[in-house]
CSV table of C-alpha atoms and ligand atoms in Angstrom, one decimal:
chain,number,residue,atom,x,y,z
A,25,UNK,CA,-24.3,-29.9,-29.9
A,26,UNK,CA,-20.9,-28.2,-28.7
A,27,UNK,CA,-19.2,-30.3,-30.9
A,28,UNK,CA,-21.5,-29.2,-33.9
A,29,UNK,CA,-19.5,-25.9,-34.7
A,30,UNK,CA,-21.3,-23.9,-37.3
A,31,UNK,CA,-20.1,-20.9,-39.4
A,32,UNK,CA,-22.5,-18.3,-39.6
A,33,UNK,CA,-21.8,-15.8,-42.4
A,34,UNK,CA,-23.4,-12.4,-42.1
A,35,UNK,CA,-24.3,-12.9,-38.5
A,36,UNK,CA,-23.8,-9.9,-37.5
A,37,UNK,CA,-26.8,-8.8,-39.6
A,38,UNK,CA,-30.6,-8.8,-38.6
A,39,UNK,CA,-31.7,-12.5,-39.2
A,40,UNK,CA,-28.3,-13.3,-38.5
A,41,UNK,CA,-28.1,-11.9,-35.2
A,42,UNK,CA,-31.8,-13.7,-34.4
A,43,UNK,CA,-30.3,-16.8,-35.3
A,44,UNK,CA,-27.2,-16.7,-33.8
A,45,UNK,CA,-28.6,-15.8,-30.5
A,46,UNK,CA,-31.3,-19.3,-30.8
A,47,UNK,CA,-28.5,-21.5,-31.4
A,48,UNK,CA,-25.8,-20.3,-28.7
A,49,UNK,CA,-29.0,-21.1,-26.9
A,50,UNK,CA,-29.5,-24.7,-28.0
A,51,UNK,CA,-25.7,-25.2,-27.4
A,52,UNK,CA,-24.4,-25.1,-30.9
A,53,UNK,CA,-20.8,-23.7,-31.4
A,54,UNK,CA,-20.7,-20.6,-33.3
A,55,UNK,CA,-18.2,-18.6,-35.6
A,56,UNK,CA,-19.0,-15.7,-37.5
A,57,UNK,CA,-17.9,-14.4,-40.3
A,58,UNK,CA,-19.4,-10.7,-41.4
A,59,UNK,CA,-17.5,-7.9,-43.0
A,60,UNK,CA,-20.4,-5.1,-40.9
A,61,UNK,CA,-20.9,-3.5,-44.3
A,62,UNK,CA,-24.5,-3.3,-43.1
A,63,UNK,CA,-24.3,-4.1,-39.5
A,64,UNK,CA,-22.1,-3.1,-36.3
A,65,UNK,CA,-20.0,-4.6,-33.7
A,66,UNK,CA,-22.3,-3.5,-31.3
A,67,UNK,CA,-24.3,-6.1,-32.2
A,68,UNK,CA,-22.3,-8.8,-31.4
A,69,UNK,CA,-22.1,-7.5,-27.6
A,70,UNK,CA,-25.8,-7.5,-27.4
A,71,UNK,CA,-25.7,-11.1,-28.2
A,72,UNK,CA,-23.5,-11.9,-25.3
A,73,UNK,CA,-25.8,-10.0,-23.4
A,74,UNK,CA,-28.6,-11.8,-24.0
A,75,UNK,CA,-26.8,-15.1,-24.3
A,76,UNK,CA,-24.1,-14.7,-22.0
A,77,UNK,CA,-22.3,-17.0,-24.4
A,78,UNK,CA,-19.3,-16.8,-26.4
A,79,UNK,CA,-18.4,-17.3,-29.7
A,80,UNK,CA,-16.1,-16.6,-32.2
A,81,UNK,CA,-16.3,-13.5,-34.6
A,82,UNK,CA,-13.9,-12.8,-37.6
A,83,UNK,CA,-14.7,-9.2,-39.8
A,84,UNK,CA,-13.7,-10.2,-42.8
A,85,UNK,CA,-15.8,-10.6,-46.5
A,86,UNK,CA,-16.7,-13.7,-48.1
A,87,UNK,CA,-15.0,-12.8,-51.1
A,88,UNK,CA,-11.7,-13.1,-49.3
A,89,UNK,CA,-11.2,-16.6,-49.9
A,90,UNK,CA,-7.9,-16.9,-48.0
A,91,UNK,CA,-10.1,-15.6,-44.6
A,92,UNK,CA,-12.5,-18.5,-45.9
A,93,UNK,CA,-9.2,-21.0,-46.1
A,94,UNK,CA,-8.2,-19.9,-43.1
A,95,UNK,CA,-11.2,-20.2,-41.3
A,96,UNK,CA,-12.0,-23.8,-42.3
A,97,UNK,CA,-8.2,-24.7,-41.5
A,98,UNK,CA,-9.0,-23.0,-37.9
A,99,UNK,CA,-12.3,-24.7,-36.8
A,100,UNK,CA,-13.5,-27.9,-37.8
A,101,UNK,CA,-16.7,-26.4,-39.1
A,102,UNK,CA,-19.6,-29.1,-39.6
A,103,UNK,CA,-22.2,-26.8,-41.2
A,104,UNK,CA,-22.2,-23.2,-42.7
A,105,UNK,CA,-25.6,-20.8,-42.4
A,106,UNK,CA,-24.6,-18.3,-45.3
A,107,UNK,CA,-26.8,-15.2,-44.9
A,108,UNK,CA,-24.2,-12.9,-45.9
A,109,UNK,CA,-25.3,-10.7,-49.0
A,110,UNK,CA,-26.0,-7.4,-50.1
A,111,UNK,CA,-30.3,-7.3,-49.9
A,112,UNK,CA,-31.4,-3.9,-51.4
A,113,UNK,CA,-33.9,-4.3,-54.3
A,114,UNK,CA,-33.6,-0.9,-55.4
A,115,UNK,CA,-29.5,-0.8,-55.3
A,116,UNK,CA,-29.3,-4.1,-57.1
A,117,UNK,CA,-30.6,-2.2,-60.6
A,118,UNK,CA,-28.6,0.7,-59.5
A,119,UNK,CA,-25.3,-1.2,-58.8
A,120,UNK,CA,-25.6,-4.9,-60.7
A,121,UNK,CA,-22.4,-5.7,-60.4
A,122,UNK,CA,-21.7,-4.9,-57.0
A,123,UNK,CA,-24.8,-7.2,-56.8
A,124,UNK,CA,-23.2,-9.6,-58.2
A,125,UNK,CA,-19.6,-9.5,-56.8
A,126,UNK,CA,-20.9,-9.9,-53.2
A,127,UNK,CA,-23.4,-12.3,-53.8
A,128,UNK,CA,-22.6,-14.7,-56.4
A,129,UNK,CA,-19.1,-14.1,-56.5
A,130,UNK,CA,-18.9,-14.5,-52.6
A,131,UNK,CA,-21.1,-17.7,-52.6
A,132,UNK,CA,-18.9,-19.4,-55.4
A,133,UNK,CA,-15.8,-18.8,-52.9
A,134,UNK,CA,-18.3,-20.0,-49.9
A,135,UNK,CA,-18.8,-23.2,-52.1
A,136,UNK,CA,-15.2,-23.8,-53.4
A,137,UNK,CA,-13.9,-23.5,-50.4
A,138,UNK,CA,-16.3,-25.9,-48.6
A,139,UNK,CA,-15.8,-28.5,-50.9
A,140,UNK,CA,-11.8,-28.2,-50.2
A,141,UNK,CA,-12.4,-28.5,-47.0
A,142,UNK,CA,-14.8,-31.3,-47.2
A,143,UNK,CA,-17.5,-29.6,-45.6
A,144,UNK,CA,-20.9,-30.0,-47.5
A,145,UNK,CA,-23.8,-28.8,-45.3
A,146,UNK,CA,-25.4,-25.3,-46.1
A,147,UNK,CA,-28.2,-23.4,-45.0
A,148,UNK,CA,-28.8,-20.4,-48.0
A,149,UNK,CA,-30.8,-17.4,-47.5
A,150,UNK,CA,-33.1,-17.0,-50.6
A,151,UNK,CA,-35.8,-14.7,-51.0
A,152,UNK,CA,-39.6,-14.8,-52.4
A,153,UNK,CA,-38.2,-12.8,-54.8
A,154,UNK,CA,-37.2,-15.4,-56.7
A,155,UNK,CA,-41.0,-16.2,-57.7
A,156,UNK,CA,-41.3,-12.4,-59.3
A,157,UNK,CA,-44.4,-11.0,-60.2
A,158,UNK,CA,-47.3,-14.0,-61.3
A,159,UNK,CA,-50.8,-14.1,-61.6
A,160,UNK,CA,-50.8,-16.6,-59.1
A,161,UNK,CA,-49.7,-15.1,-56.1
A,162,UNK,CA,-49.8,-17.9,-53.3
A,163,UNK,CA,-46.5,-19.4,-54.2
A,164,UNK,CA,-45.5,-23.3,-53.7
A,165,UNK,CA,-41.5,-24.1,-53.9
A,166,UNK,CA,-41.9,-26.0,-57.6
A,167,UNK,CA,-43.7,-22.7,-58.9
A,168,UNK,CA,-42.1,-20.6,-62.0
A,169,UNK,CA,-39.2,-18.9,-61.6
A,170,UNK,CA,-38.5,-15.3,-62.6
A,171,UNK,CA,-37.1,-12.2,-60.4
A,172,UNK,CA,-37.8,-9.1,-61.6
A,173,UNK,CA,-35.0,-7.4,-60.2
A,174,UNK,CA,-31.0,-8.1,-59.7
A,175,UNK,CA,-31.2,-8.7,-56.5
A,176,UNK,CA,-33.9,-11.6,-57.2
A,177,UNK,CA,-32.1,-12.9,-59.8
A,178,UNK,CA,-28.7,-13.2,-57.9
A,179,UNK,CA,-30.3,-15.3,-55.0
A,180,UNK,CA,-31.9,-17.7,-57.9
A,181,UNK,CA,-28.1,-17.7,-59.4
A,182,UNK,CA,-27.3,-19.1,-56.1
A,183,UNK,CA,-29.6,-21.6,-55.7
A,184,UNK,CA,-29.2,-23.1,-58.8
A,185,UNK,CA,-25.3,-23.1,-58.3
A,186,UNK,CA,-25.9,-25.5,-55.0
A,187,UNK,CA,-28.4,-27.5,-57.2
A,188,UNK,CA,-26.1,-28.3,-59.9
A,189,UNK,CA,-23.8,-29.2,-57.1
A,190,UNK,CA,-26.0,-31.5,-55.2
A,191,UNK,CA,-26.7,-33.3,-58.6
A,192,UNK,CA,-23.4,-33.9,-59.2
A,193,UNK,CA,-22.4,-34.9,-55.6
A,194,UNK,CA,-25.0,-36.4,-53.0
A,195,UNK,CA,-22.9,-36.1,-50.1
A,196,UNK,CA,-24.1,-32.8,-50.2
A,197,UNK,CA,-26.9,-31.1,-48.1
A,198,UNK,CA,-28.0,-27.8,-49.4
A,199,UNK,CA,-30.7,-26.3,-47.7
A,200,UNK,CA,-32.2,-23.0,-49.7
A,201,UNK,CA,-34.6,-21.0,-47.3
A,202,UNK,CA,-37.3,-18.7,-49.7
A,203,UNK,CA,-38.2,-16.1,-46.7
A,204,UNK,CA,-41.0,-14.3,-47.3
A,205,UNK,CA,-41.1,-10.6,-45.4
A,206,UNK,CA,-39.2,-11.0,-42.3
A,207,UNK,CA,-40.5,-8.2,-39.9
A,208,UNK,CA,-40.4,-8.1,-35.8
A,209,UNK,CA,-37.7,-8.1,-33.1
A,210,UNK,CA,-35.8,-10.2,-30.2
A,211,UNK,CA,-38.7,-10.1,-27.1
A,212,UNK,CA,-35.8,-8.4,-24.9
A,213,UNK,CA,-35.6,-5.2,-27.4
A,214,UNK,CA,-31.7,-5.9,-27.5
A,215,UNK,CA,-31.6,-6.6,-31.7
A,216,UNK,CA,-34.3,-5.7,-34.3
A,217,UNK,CA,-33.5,-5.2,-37.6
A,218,UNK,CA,-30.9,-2.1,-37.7
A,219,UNK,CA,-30.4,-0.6,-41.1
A,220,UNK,CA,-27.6,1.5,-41.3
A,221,UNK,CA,-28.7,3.5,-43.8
A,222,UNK,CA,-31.9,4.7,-44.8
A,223,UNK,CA,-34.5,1.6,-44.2
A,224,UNK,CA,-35.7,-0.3,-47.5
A,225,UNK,CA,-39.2,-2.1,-45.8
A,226,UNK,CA,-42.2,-1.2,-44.5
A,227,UNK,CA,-41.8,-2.2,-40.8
A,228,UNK,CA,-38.8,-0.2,-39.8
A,229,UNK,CA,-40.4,2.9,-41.8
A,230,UNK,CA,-43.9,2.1,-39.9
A,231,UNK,CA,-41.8,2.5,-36.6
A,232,UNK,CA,-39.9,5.5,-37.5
A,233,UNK,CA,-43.3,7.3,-38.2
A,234,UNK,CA,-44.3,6.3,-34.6
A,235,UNK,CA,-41.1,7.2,-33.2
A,236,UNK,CA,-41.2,10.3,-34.6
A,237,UNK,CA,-38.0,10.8,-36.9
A,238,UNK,CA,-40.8,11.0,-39.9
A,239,UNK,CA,-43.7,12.8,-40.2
A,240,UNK,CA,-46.0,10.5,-41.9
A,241,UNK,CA,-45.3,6.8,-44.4
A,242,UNK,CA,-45.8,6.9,-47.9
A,243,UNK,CA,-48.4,4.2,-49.0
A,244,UNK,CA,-47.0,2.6,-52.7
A,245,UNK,CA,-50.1,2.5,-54.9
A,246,UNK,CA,-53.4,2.0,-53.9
A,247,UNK,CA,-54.4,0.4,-56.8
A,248,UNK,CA,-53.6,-2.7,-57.0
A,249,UNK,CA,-56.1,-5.8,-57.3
A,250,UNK,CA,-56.2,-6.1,-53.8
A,251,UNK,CA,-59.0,-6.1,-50.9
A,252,UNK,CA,-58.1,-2.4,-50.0
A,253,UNK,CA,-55.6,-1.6,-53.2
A,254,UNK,CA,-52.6,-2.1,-51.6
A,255,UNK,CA,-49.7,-4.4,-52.0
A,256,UNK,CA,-50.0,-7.5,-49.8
A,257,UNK,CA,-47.7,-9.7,-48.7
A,258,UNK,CA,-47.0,-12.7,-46.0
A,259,UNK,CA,-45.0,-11.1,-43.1
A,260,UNK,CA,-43.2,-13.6,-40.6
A,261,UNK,CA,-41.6,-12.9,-37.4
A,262,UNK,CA,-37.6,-12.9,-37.4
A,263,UNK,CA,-38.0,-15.2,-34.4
A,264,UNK,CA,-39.6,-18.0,-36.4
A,265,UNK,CA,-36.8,-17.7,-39.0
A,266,UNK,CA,-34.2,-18.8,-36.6
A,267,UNK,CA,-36.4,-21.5,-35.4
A,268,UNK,CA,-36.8,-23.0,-38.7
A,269,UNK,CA,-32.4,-22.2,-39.0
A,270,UNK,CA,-32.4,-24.6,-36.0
A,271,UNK,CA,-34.1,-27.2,-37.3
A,272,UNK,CA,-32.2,-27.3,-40.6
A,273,UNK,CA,-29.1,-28.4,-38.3
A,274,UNK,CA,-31.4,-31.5,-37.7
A,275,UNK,CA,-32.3,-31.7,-41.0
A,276,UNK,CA,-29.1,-32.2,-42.5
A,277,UNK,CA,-28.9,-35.4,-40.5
A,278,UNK,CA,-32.4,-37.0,-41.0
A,279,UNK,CA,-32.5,-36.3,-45.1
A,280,UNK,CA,-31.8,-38.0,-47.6
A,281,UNK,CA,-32.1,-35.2,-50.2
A,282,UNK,CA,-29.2,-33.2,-51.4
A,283,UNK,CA,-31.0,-30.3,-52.6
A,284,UNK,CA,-34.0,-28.6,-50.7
A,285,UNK,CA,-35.9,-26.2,-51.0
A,286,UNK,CA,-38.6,-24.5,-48.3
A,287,UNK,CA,-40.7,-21.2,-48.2
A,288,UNK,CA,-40.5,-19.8,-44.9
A,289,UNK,CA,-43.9,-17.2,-44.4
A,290,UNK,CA,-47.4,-17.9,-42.6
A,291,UNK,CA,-49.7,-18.4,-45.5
A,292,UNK,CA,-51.7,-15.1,-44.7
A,293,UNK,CA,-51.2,-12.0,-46.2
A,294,UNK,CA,-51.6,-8.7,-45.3
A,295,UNK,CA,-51.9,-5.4,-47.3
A,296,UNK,CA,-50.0,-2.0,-46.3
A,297,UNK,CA,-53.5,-0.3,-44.7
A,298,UNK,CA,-53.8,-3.7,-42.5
A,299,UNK,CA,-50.0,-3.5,-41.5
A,300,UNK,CA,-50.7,0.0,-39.9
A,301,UNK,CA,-53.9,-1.2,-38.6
A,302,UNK,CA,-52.6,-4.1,-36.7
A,303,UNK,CA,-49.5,-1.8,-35.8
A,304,UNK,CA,-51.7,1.3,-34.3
A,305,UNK,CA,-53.5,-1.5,-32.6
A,306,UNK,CA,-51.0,-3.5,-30.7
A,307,UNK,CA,-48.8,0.1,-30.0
A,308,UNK,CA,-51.5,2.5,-29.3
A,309,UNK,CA,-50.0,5.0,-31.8
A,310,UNK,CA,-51.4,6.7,-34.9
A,311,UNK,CA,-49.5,6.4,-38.0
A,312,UNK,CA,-50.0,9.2,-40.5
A,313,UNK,CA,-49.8,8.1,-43.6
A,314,UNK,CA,-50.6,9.2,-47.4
A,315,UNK,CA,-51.2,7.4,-50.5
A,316,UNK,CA,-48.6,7.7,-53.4
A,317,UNK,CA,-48.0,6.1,-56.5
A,318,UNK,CA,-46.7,2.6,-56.7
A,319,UNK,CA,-42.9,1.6,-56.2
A,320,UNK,CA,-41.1,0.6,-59.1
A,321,UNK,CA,-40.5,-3.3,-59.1
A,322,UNK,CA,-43.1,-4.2,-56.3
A,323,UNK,CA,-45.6,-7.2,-56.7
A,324,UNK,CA,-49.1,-7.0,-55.9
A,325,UNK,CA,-49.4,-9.8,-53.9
A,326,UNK,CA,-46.7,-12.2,-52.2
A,327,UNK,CA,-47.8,-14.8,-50.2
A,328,UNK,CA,-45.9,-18.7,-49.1
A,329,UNK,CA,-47.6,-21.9,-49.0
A,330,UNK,CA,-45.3,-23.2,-46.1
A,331,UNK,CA,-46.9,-26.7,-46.1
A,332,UNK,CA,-43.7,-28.2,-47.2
A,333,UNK,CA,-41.6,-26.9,-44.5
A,334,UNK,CA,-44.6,-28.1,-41.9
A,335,UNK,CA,-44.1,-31.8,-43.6
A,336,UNK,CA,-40.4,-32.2,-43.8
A,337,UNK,CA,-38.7,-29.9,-41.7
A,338,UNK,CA,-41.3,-30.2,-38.8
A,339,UNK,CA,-41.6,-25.8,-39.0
A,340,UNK,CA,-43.9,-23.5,-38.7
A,341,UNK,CA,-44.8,-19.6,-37.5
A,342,UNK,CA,-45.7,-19.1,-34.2
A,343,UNK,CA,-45.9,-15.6,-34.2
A,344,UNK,CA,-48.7,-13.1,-35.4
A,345,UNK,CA,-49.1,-10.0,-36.9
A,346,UNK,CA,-49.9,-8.5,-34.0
A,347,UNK,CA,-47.4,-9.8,-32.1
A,348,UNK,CA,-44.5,-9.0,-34.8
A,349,UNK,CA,-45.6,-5.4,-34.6
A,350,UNK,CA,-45.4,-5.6,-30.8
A,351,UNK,CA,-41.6,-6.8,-31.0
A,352,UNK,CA,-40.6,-4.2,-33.8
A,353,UNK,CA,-42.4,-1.7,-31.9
A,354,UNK,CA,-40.3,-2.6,-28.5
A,355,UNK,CA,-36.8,-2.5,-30.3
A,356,UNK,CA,-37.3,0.3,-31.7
A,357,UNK,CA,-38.9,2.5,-28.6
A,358,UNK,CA,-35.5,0.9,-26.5
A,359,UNK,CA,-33.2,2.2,-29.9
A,360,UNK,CA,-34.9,5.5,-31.0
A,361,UNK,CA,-31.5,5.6,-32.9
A,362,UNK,CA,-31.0,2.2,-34.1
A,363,UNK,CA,-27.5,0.7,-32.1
B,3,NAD,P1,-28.5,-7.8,-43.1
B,3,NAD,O1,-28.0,-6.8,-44.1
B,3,NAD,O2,-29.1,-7.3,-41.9
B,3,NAD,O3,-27.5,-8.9,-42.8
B,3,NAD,C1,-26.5,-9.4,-43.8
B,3,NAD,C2,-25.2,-9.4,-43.1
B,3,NAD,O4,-24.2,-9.8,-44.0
B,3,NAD,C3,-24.7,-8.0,-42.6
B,3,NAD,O5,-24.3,-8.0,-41.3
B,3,NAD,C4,-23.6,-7.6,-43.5
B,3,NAD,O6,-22.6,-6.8,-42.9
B,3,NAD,C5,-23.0,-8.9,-43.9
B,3,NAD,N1,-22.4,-9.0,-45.3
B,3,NAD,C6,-22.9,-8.5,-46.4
B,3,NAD,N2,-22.0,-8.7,-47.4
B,3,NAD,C7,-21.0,-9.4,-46.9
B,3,NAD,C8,-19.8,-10.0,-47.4
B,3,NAD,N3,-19.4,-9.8,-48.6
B,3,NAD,N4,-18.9,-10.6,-46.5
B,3,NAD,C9,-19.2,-10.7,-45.2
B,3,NAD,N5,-20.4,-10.2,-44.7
B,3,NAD,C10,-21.2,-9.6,-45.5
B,3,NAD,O7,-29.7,-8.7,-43.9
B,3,NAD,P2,-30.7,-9.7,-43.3
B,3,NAD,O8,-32.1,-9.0,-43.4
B,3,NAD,O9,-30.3,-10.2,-42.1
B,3,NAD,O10,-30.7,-10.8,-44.5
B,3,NAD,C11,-29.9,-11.9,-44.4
B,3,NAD,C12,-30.0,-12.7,-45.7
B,3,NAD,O11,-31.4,-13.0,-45.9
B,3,NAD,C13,-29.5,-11.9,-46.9
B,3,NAD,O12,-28.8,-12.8,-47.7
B,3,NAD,C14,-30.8,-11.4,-47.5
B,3,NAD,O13,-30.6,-11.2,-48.9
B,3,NAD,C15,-31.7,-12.5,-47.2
B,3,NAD,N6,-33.1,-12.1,-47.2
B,3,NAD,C16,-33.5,-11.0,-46.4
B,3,NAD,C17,-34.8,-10.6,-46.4
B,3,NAD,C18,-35.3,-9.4,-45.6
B,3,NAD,O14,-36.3,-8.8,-46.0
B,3,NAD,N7,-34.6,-9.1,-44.5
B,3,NAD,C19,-35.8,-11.3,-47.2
B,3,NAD,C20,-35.4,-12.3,-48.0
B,3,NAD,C21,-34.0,-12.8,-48.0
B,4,UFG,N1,-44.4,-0.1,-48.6
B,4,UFG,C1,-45.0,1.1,-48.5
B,4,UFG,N2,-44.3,2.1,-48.0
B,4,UFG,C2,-43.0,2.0,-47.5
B,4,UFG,C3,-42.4,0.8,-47.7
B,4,UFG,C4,-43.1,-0.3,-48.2
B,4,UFG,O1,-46.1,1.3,-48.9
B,4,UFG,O2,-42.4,3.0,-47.1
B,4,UFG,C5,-45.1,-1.3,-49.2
B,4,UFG,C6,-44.5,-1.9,-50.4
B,4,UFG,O3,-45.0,-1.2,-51.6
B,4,UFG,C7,-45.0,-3.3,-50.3
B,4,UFG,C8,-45.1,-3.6,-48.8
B,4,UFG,O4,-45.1,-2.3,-48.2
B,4,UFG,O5,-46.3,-3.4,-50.8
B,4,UFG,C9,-43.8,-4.3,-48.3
B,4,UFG,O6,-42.7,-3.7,-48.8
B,4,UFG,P1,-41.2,-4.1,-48.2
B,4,UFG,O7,-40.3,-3.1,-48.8
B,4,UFG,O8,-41.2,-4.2,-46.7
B,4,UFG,O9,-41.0,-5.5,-48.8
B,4,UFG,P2,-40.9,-6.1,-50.3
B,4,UFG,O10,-42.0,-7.2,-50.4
B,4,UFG,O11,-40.9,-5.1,-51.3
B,4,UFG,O12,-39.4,-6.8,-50.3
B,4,UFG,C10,-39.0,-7.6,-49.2
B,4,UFG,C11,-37.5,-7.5,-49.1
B,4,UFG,C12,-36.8,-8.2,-50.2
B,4,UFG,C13,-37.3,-9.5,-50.3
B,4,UFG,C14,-38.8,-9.5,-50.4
B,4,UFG,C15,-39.3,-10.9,-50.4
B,4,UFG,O13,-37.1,-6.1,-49.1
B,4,UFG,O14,-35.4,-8.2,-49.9
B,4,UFG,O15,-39.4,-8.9,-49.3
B,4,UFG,O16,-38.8,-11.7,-49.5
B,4,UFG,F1,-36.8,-10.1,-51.4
């Protein structure tokens, strides 16, 4: 494994930092490369912390494609795990070309210089969002494809850049990784997820409630087709993220396939009113909350059939609900102010 040196783009961030912090652990050989637009330094000593491990850790952006030279001059990288991108729904159809620039843009120089350095394995952060809004809500990879928003439709750019690749050339492995809605923490309470600025998703809102820097959460909608009216979706532990990240370093070995595809979420869904259920529950604390009206852009329902990843890539959540809420709770109780 120490001779397996991976470059980890965006791993400063929060399923960046999960997954770092698995593989140091397994033995793997790290670089990062983040430019802390929506993380901090601080981060990267917690992971030493907990790992007492070291690793290498450039700042610098992916659209810089003389850092990328230079890094792959540097280190003889055998794999990149790209989760570097900008991830706010709601700034994507604000700011589309920022959108964009970062993401597509900075993939593209990712890919070019891979290729010129002969390096062709890549893990790819994709979202659900890719699947948009269908009547059909339990989603299989070779369902329809149609984000709704910019940020949706710049992961699917993405993904179909490494599949035209892969066709052309089948010494590539290009793994694209749908997650569903990440949510939890590390167990030590060291890293959670850390939004610098104001928090886009419901967990990290749910947890500011209970810590007190809000009064109460604002429910989206309450009428939606659902059990209770509220928007559902299929949350999975950041912990089982960077298990299934491990196991695409395997992957990458065993396969024959240049291009894959996996959705990584449980196959259950919960709606908003059973989040802060299962939250109060596992923490003890109530969370005030009041109905408003829906969010623009949000789905009804969002929900992974992970049978494929179970099949091929030998993956699947550990955690529960419960215990996500447990973990999110923790980090957040240890960092009342974030870190
Ligand atoms: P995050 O914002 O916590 O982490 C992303 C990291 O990338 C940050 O540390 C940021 O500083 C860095 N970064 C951003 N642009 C960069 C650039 N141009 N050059 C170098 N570094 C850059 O986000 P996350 O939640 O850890 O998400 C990781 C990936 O997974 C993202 O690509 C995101 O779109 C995707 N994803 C996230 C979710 C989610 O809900 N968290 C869901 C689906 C997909
Ligand atoms: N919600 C509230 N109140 C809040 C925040 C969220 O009621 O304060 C509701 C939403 O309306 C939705 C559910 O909680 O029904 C989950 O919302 P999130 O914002 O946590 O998650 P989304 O499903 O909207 O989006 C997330 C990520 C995207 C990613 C997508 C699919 O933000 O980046 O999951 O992976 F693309």
């Amino acid at each position: 494994m120490k001779n397996h040196k991976i470059l980890i783009t965006g791993g400063a961030g929060y399923i960046g930092s999960h997954t770092v912090i698995k593989l140091l652990e397994l033995g793997f050989s790290i670089v990062i490369l983040d430019n802390f637009s929506n993380s901090t330094y601080r981060i990267i000593k917690k992971i030493k912390e907990i790992t007492n491990k070291n690793f290498e850790i450039i700042k610098g952006d992916i659209t810089d494609r003389r850092i990328l030279k230079n890094i792959f001059k540097k280190y003889k990288i055998k794999s990149v795990i790209h989760f570097a991108g900008l991830k706010s729904v709601n700034e994507s159809d604000k700011f589309p070309l920022s959108y964009y620039e970062n993401n597509v843009i900075g993939s593209i120089n990712l890919i070019k210089e891979m290729e010129l350095a002969n390096i062709k394995n890549l893990v790819f952060s994709s979202s659900a969002t890719v699947y948009g809004n269908q009547n059909n809500h339990l989603y299989k990879e070779d369902a329809p494809l149609s984000p709704i928003n910019t940020y949706g439709r710049t992961k699917l750019i993405i993904e179909e850049i490494l599949r035209s690749i892969c066709n052309i050339d089948p010494e590539w492995r290009a793994i694209i990784f749908r997650y569903f809605n990440p949510i939890g923490a590390h167990e030590s309470g060291l890293i959670g997820d850390n939004p610098i600025n104001c928090p886009n998703n419901l967990l990290p809102f749910i947890c500011q409630v209970a810590i007190g820097k809000r009064k109460k959460l604002f429910v989206f909608g309450d009428d939606y087709p659902t059990s209770d009216g509220t928007g559902k979706r299929d949350y999975i532990h950041v912990e089982d993220l960077a298990n299934a990240h491990a196991l695409s370093i395997n992957y990458f070995e065993k396969t024959n396939n240049s291009f894959s595809v996996f959705n990584l979420g449980t196959g259950k869904s919960f709606s908003v009113l059973e989040v802060i259920k299962a939250f109060e529950e596992a923490t003890s604390i109530k969370i005030p909350y009041q109905i408003v009206k829906r969010r623009d852009g949000d789905v009804c329902e969002s929900l992974a059939d992970p049978s494929k990843a179970k099949l091929e890539l030998g993956w699947e959540a550990k955690f529960d609900l419960k215990r996500m809420c447990i973990d999110s709770w923790r980090w957040q109780s240890i960092n009342p102010k974030g870190i």
